[in-house]
PDB file of C-alpha atoms in Angstrom:
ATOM      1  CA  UNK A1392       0.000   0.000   0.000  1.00 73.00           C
ATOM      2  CA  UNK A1393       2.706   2.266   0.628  1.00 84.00           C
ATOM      3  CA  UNK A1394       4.124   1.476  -2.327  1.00 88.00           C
ATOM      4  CA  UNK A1395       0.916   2.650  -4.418  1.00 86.00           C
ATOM      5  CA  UNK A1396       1.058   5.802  -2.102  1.00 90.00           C
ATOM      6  CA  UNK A1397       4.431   6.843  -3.785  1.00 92.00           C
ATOM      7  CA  UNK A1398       3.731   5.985  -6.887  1.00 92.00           C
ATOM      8  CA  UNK A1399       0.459   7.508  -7.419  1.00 91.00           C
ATOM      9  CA  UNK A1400       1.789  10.863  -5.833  1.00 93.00           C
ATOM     10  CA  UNK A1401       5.216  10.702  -8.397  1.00 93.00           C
ATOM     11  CA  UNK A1402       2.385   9.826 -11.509  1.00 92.00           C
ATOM     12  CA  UNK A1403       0.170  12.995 -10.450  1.00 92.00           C
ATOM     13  CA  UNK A1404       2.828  14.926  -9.940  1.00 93.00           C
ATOM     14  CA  UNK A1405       4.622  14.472 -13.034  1.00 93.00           C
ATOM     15  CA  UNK A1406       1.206  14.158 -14.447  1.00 91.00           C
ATOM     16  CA  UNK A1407       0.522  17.879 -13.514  1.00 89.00           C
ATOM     17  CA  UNK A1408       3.790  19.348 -14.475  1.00 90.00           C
ATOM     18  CA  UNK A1409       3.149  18.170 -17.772  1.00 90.00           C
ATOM     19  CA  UNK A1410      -0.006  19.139 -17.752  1.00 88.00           C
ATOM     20  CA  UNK A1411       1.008  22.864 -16.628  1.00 88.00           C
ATOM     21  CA  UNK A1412       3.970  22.807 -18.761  1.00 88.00           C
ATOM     22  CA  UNK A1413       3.225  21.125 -21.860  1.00 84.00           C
ATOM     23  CA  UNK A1414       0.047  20.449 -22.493  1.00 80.00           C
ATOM     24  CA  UNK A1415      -1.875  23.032 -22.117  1.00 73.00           C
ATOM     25  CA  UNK A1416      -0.111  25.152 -24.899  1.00 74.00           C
ATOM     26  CA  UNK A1417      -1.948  22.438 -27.028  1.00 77.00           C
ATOM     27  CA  UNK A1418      -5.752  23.016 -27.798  1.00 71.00           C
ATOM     28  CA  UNK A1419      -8.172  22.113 -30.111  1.00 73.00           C
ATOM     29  CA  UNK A1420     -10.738  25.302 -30.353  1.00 73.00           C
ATOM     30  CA  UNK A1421     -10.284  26.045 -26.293  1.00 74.00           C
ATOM     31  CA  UNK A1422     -10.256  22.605 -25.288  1.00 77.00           C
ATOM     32  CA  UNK A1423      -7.446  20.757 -23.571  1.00 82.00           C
ATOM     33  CA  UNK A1424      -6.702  17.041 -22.903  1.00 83.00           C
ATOM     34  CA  UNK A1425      -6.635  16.451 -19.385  1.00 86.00           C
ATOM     35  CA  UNK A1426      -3.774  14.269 -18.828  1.00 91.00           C
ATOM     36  CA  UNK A1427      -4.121  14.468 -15.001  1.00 93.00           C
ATOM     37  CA  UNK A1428      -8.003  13.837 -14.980  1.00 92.00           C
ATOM     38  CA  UNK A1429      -7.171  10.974 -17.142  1.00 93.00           C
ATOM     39  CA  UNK A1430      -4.502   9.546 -14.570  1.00 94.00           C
ATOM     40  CA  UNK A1431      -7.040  10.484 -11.532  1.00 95.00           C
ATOM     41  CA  UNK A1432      -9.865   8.133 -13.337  1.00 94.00           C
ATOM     42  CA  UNK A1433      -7.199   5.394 -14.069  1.00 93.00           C
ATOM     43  CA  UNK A1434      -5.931   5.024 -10.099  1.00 93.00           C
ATOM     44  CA  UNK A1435      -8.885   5.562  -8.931  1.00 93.00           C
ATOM     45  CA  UNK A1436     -10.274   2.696 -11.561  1.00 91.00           C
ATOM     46  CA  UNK A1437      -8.015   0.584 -10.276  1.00 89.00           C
ATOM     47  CA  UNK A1438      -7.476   1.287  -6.519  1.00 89.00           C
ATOM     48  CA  UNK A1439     -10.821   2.878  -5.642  1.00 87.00           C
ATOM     49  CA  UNK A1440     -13.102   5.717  -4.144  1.00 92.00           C
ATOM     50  CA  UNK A1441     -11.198   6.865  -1.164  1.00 94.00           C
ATOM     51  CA  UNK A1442      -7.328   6.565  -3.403  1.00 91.00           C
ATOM     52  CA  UNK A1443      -8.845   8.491  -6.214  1.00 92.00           C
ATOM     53  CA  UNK A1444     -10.152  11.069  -4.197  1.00 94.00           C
ATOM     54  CA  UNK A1445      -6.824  11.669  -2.354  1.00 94.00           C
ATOM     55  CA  UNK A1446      -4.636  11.383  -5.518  1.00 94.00           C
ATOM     56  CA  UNK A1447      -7.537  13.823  -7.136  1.00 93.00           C
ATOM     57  CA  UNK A1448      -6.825  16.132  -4.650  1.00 95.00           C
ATOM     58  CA  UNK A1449      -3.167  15.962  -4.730  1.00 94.00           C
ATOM     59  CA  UNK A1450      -3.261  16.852  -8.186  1.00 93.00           C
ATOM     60  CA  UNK A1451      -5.515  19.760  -8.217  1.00 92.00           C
ATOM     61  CA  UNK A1452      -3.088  20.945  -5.239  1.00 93.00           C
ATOM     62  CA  UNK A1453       0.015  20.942  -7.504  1.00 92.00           C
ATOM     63  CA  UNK A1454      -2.421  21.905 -10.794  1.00 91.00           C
ATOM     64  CA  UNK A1455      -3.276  24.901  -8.825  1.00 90.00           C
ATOM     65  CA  UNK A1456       0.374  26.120  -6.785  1.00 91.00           C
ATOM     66  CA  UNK A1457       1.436  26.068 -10.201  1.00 89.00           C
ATOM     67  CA  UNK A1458      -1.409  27.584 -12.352  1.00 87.00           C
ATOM     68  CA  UNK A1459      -1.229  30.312 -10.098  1.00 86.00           C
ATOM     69  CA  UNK A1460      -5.154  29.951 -10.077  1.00 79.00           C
ATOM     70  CA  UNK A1461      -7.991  29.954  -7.443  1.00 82.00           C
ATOM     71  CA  UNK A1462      -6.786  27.926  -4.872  1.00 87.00           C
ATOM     72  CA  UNK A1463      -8.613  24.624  -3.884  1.00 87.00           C
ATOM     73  CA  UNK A1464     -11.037  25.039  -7.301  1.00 90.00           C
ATOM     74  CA  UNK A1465      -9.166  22.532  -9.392  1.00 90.00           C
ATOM     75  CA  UNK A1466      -8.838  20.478  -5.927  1.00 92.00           C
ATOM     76  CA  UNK A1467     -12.088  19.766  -5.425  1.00 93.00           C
ATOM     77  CA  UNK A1468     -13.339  19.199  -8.937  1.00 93.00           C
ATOM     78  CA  UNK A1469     -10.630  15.797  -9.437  1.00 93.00           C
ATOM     79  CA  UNK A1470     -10.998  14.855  -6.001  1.00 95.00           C
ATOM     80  CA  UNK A1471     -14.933  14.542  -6.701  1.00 94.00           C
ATOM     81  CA  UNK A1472     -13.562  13.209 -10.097  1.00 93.00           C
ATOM     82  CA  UNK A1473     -11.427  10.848  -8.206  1.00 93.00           C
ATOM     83  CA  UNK A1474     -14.469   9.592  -5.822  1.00 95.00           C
ATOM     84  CA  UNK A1475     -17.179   8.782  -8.060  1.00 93.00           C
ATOM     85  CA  UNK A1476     -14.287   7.016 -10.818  1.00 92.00           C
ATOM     86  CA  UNK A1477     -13.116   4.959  -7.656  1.00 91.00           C
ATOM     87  CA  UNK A1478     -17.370   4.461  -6.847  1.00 92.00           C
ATOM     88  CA  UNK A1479     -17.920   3.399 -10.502  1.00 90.00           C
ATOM     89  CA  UNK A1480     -14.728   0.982 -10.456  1.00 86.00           C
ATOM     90  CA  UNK A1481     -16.164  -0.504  -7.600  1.00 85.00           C
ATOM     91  CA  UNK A1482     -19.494  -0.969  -9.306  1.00 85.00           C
ATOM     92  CA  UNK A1483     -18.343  -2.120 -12.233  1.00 82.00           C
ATOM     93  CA  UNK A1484     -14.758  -4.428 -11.563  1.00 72.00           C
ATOM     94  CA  UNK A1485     -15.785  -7.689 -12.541  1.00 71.00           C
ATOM     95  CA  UNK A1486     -17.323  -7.076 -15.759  1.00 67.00           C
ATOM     96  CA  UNK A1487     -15.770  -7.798 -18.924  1.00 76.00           C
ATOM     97  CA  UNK A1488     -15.861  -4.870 -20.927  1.00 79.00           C
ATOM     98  CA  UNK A1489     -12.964  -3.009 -19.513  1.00 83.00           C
ATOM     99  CA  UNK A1490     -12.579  -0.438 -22.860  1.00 86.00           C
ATOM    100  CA  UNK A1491     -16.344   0.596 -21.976  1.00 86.00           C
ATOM    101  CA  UNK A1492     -15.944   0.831 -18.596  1.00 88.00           C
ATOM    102  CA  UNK A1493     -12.940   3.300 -18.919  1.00 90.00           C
ATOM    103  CA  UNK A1494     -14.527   5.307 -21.966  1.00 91.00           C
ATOM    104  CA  UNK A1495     -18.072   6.203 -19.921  1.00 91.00           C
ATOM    105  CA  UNK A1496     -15.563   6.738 -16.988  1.00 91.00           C
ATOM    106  CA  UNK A1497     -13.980   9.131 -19.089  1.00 93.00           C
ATOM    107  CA  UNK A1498     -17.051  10.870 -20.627  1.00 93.00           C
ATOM    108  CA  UNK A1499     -18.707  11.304 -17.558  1.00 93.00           C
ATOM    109  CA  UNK A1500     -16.153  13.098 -15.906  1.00 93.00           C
ATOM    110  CA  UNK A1501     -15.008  15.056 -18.512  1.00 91.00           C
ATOM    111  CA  UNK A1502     -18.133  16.651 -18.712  1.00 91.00           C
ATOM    112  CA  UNK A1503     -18.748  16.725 -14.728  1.00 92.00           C
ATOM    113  CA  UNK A1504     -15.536  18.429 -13.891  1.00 90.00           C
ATOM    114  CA  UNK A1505     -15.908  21.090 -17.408  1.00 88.00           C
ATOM    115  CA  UNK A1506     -19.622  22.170 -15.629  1.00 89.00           C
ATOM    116  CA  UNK A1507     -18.863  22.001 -12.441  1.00 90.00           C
ATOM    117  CA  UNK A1508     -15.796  24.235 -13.040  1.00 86.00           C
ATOM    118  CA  UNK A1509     -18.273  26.393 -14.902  1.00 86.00           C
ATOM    119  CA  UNK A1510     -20.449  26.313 -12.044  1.00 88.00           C
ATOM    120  CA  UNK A1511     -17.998  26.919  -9.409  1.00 88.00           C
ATOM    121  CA  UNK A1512     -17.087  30.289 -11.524  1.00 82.00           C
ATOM    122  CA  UNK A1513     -20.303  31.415 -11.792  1.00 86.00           C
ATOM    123  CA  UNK A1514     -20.458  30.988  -7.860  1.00 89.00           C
ATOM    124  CA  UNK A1515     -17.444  32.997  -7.725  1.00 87.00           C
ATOM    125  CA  UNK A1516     -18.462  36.027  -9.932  1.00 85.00           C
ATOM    126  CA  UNK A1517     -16.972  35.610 -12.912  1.00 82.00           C
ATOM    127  CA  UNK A1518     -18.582  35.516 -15.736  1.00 79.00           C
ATOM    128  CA  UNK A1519     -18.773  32.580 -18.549  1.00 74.00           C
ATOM    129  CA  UNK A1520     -20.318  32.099 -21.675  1.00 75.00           C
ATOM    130  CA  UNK A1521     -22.204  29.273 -21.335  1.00 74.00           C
ATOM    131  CA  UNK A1522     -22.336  28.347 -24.954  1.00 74.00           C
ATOM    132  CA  UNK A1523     -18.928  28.655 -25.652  1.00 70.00           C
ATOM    133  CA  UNK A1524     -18.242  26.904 -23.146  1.00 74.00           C
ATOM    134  CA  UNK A1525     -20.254  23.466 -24.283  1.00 76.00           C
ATOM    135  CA  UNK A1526     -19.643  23.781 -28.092  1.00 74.00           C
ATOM    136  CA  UNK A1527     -15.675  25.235 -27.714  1.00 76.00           C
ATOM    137  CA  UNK A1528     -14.614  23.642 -24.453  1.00 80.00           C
ATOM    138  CA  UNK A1529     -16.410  20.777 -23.279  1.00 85.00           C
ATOM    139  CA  UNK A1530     -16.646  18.477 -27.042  1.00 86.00           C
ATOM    140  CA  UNK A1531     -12.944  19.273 -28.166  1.00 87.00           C
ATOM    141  CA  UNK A1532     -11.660  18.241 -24.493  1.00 88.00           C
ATOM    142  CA  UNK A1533     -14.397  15.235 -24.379  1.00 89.00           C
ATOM    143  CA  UNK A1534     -12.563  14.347 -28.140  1.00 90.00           C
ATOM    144  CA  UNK A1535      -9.136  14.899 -26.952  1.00 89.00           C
ATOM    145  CA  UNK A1536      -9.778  12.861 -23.621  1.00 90.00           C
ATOM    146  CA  UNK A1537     -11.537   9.483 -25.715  1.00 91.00           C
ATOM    147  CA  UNK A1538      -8.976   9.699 -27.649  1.00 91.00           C
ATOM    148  CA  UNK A1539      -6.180   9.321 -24.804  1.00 91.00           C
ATOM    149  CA  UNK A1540      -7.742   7.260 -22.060  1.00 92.00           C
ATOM    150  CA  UNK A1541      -7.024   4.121 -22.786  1.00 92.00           C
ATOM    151  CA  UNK A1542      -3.080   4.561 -23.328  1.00 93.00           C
ATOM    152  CA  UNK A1543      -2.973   6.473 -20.019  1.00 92.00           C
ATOM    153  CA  UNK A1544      -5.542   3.802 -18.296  1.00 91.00           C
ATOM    154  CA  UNK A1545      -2.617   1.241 -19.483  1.00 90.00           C
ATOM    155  CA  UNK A1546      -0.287   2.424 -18.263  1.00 92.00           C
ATOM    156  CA  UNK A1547      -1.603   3.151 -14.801  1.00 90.00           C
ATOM    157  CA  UNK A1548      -2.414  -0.354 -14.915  1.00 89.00           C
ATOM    158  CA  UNK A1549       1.160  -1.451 -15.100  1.00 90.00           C
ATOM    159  CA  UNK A1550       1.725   1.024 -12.301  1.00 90.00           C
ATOM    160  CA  UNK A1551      -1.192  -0.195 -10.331  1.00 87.00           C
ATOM    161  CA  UNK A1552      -1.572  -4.120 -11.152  1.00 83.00           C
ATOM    162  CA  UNK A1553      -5.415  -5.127 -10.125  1.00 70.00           C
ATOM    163  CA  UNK A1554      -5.837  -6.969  -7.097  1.00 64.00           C
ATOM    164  CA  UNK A1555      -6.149 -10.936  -7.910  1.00 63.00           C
ATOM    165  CA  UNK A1556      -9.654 -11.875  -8.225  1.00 60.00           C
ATOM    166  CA  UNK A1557     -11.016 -14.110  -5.428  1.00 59.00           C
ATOM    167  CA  UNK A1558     -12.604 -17.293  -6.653  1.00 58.00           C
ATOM    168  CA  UNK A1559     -16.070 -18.291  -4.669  1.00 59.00           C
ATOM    169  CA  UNK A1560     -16.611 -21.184  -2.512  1.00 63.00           C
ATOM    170  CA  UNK A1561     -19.549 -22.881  -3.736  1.00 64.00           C
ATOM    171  CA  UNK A1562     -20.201 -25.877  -0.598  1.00 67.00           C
ATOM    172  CA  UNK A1563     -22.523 -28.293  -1.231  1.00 70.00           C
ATOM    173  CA  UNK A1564     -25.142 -29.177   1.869  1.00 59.00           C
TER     174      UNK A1564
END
Protein backbone atom coordinates (compact mmCIF):
# COMPACT_ATOMS: atom_id res chain seq x y z
CA UNK A 1 0.00 0.00 0.00
CA UNK A 2 2.71 2.27 0.63
CA UNK A 3 4.12 1.48 -2.33
CA UNK A 4 0.92 2.65 -4.42
CA UNK A 5 1.06 5.80 -2.10
CA UNK A 6 4.43 6.84 -3.79
CA UNK A 7 3.73 5.99 -6.89
CA UNK A 8 0.46 7.51 -7.42
CA UNK A 9 1.79 10.86 -5.83
CA UNK A 10 5.22 10.70 -8.40
CA UNK A 11 2.39 9.83 -11.51
CA UNK A 12 0.17 12.99 -10.45
CA UNK A 13 2.83 14.93 -9.94
CA UNK A 14 4.62 14.47 -13.03
CA UNK A 15 1.21 14.16 -14.45
CA UNK A 16 0.52 17.88 -13.51
CA UNK A 17 3.79 19.35 -14.47
CA UNK A 18 3.15 18.17 -17.77
CA UNK A 19 -0.01 19.14 -17.75
CA UNK A 20 1.01 22.86 -16.63
CA UNK A 21 3.97 22.81 -18.76
CA UNK A 22 3.22 21.12 -21.86
CA UNK A 23 0.05 20.45 -22.49
CA UNK A 24 -1.87 23.03 -22.12
CA UNK A 25 -0.11 25.15 -24.90
CA UNK A 26 -1.95 22.44 -27.03
CA UNK A 27 -5.75 23.02 -27.80
CA UNK A 28 -8.17 22.11 -30.11
CA UNK A 29 -10.74 25.30 -30.35
CA UNK A 30 -10.28 26.05 -26.29
CA UNK A 31 -10.26 22.61 -25.29
CA UNK A 32 -7.45 20.76 -23.57
CA UNK A 33 -6.70 17.04 -22.90
CA UNK A 34 -6.63 16.45 -19.38
CA UNK A 35 -3.77 14.27 -18.83
CA UNK A 36 -4.12 14.47 -15.00
CA UNK A 37 -8.00 13.84 -14.98
CA UNK A 38 -7.17 10.97 -17.14
CA UNK A 39 -4.50 9.55 -14.57
CA UNK A 40 -7.04 10.48 -11.53
CA UNK A 41 -9.87 8.13 -13.34
CA UNK A 42 -7.20 5.39 -14.07
CA UNK A 43 -5.93 5.02 -10.10
CA UNK A 44 -8.89 5.56 -8.93
CA UNK A 45 -10.27 2.70 -11.56
CA UNK A 46 -8.01 0.58 -10.28
CA UNK A 47 -7.48 1.29 -6.52
CA UNK A 48 -10.82 2.88 -5.64
CA UNK A 49 -13.10 5.72 -4.14
CA UNK A 50 -11.20 6.87 -1.16
CA UNK A 51 -7.33 6.57 -3.40
CA UNK A 52 -8.85 8.49 -6.21
CA UNK A 53 -10.15 11.07 -4.20
CA UNK A 54 -6.82 11.67 -2.35
CA UNK A 55 -4.64 11.38 -5.52
CA UNK A 56 -7.54 13.82 -7.14
CA UNK A 57 -6.83 16.13 -4.65
CA UNK A 58 -3.17 15.96 -4.73
CA UNK A 59 -3.26 16.85 -8.19
CA UNK A 60 -5.51 19.76 -8.22
CA UNK A 61 -3.09 20.94 -5.24
CA UNK A 62 0.02 20.94 -7.50
CA UNK A 63 -2.42 21.91 -10.79
CA UNK A 64 -3.28 24.90 -8.83
CA UNK A 65 0.37 26.12 -6.79
CA UNK A 66 1.44 26.07 -10.20
CA UNK A 67 -1.41 27.58 -12.35
CA UNK A 68 -1.23 30.31 -10.10
CA UNK A 69 -5.15 29.95 -10.08
CA UNK A 70 -7.99 29.95 -7.44
CA UNK A 71 -6.79 27.93 -4.87
CA UNK A 72 -8.61 24.62 -3.88
CA UNK A 73 -11.04 25.04 -7.30
CA UNK A 74 -9.17 22.53 -9.39
CA UNK A 75 -8.84 20.48 -5.93
CA UNK A 76 -12.09 19.77 -5.42
CA UNK A 77 -13.34 19.20 -8.94
CA UNK A 78 -10.63 15.80 -9.44
CA UNK A 79 -11.00 14.86 -6.00
CA UNK A 80 -14.93 14.54 -6.70
CA UNK A 81 -13.56 13.21 -10.10
CA UNK A 82 -11.43 10.85 -8.21
CA UNK A 83 -14.47 9.59 -5.82
CA UNK A 84 -17.18 8.78 -8.06
CA UNK A 85 -14.29 7.02 -10.82
CA UNK A 86 -13.12 4.96 -7.66
CA UNK A 87 -17.37 4.46 -6.85
CA UNK A 88 -17.92 3.40 -10.50
CA UNK A 89 -14.73 0.98 -10.46
CA UNK A 90 -16.16 -0.50 -7.60
CA UNK A 91 -19.49 -0.97 -9.31
CA UNK A 92 -18.34 -2.12 -12.23
CA UNK A 93 -14.76 -4.43 -11.56
CA UNK A 94 -15.79 -7.69 -12.54
CA UNK A 95 -17.32 -7.08 -15.76
CA UNK A 96 -15.77 -7.80 -18.92
CA UNK A 97 -15.86 -4.87 -20.93
CA UNK A 98 -12.96 -3.01 -19.51
CA UNK A 99 -12.58 -0.44 -22.86
CA UNK A 100 -16.34 0.60 -21.98
CA UNK A 101 -15.94 0.83 -18.60
CA UNK A 102 -12.94 3.30 -18.92
CA UNK A 103 -14.53 5.31 -21.97
CA UNK A 104 -18.07 6.20 -19.92
CA UNK A 105 -15.56 6.74 -16.99
CA UNK A 106 -13.98 9.13 -19.09
CA UNK A 107 -17.05 10.87 -20.63
CA UNK A 108 -18.71 11.30 -17.56
CA UNK A 109 -16.15 13.10 -15.91
CA UNK A 110 -15.01 15.06 -18.51
CA UNK A 111 -18.13 16.65 -18.71
CA UNK A 112 -18.75 16.72 -14.73
CA UNK A 113 -15.54 18.43 -13.89
CA UNK A 114 -15.91 21.09 -17.41
CA UNK A 115 -19.62 22.17 -15.63
CA UNK A 116 -18.86 22.00 -12.44
CA UNK A 117 -15.80 24.23 -13.04
CA UNK A 118 -18.27 26.39 -14.90
CA UNK A 119 -20.45 26.31 -12.04
CA UNK A 120 -18.00 26.92 -9.41
CA UNK A 121 -17.09 30.29 -11.52
CA UNK A 122 -20.30 31.42 -11.79
CA UNK A 123 -20.46 30.99 -7.86
CA UNK A 124 -17.44 33.00 -7.72
CA UNK A 125 -18.46 36.03 -9.93
CA UNK A 126 -16.97 35.61 -12.91
CA UNK A 127 -18.58 35.52 -15.74
CA UNK A 128 -18.77 32.58 -18.55
CA UNK A 129 -20.32 32.10 -21.67
CA UNK A 130 -22.20 29.27 -21.33
CA UNK A 131 -22.34 28.35 -24.95
CA UNK A 132 -18.93 28.65 -25.65
CA UNK A 133 -18.24 26.90 -23.15
CA UNK A 134 -20.25 23.47 -24.28
CA UNK A 135 -19.64 23.78 -28.09
CA UNK A 136 -15.67 25.23 -27.71
CA UNK A 137 -14.61 23.64 -24.45
CA UNK A 138 -16.41 20.78 -23.28
CA UNK A 139 -16.65 18.48 -27.04
CA UNK A 140 -12.94 19.27 -28.17
CA UNK A 141 -11.66 18.24 -24.49
CA UNK A 142 -14.40 15.23 -24.38
CA UNK A 143 -12.56 14.35 -28.14
CA UNK A 144 -9.14 14.90 -26.95
CA UNK A 145 -9.78 12.86 -23.62
CA UNK A 146 -11.54 9.48 -25.71
CA UNK A 147 -8.98 9.70 -27.65
CA UNK A 148 -6.18 9.32 -24.80
CA UNK A 149 -7.74 7.26 -22.06
CA UNK A 150 -7.02 4.12 -22.79
CA UNK A 151 -3.08 4.56 -23.33
CA UNK A 152 -2.97 6.47 -20.02
CA UNK A 153 -5.54 3.80 -18.30
CA UNK A 154 -2.62 1.24 -19.48
CA UNK A 155 -0.29 2.42 -18.26
CA UNK A 156 -1.60 3.15 -14.80
CA UNK A 157 -2.41 -0.35 -14.92
CA UNK A 158 1.16 -1.45 -15.10
CA UNK A 159 1.72 1.02 -12.30
CA UNK A 160 -1.19 -0.20 -10.33
CA UNK A 161 -1.57 -4.12 -11.15
CA UNK A 162 -5.42 -5.13 -10.12
CA UNK A 163 -5.84 -6.97 -7.10
CA UNK A 164 -6.15 -10.94 -7.91
CA UNK A 165 -9.65 -11.88 -8.22
CA UNK A 166 -11.02 -14.11 -5.43
CA UNK A 167 -12.60 -17.29 -6.65
CA UNK A 168 -16.07 -18.29 -4.67
CA UNK A 169 -16.61 -21.18 -2.51
CA UNK A 170 -19.55 -22.88 -3.74
CA UNK A 171 -20.20 -25.88 -0.60
CA UNK A 172 -22.52 -28.29 -1.23
CA UNK A 173 -25.14 -29.18 1.87
Amino acid sequence: MTLDIVKAAVLVAVASIAQISIVNSFELAEGRAGIILLCVIGIALLRGPIFGACAGFFAGLIVDVGTLGTLGLTSLLLTLGGYWAGRLGEATSDQRNQVARILIAVTLLTIGVEIGSMILHLLLGESVPVGAIVGRVILPSLLLNLILAIPVYLFCRVLFRPPARREREVSVG
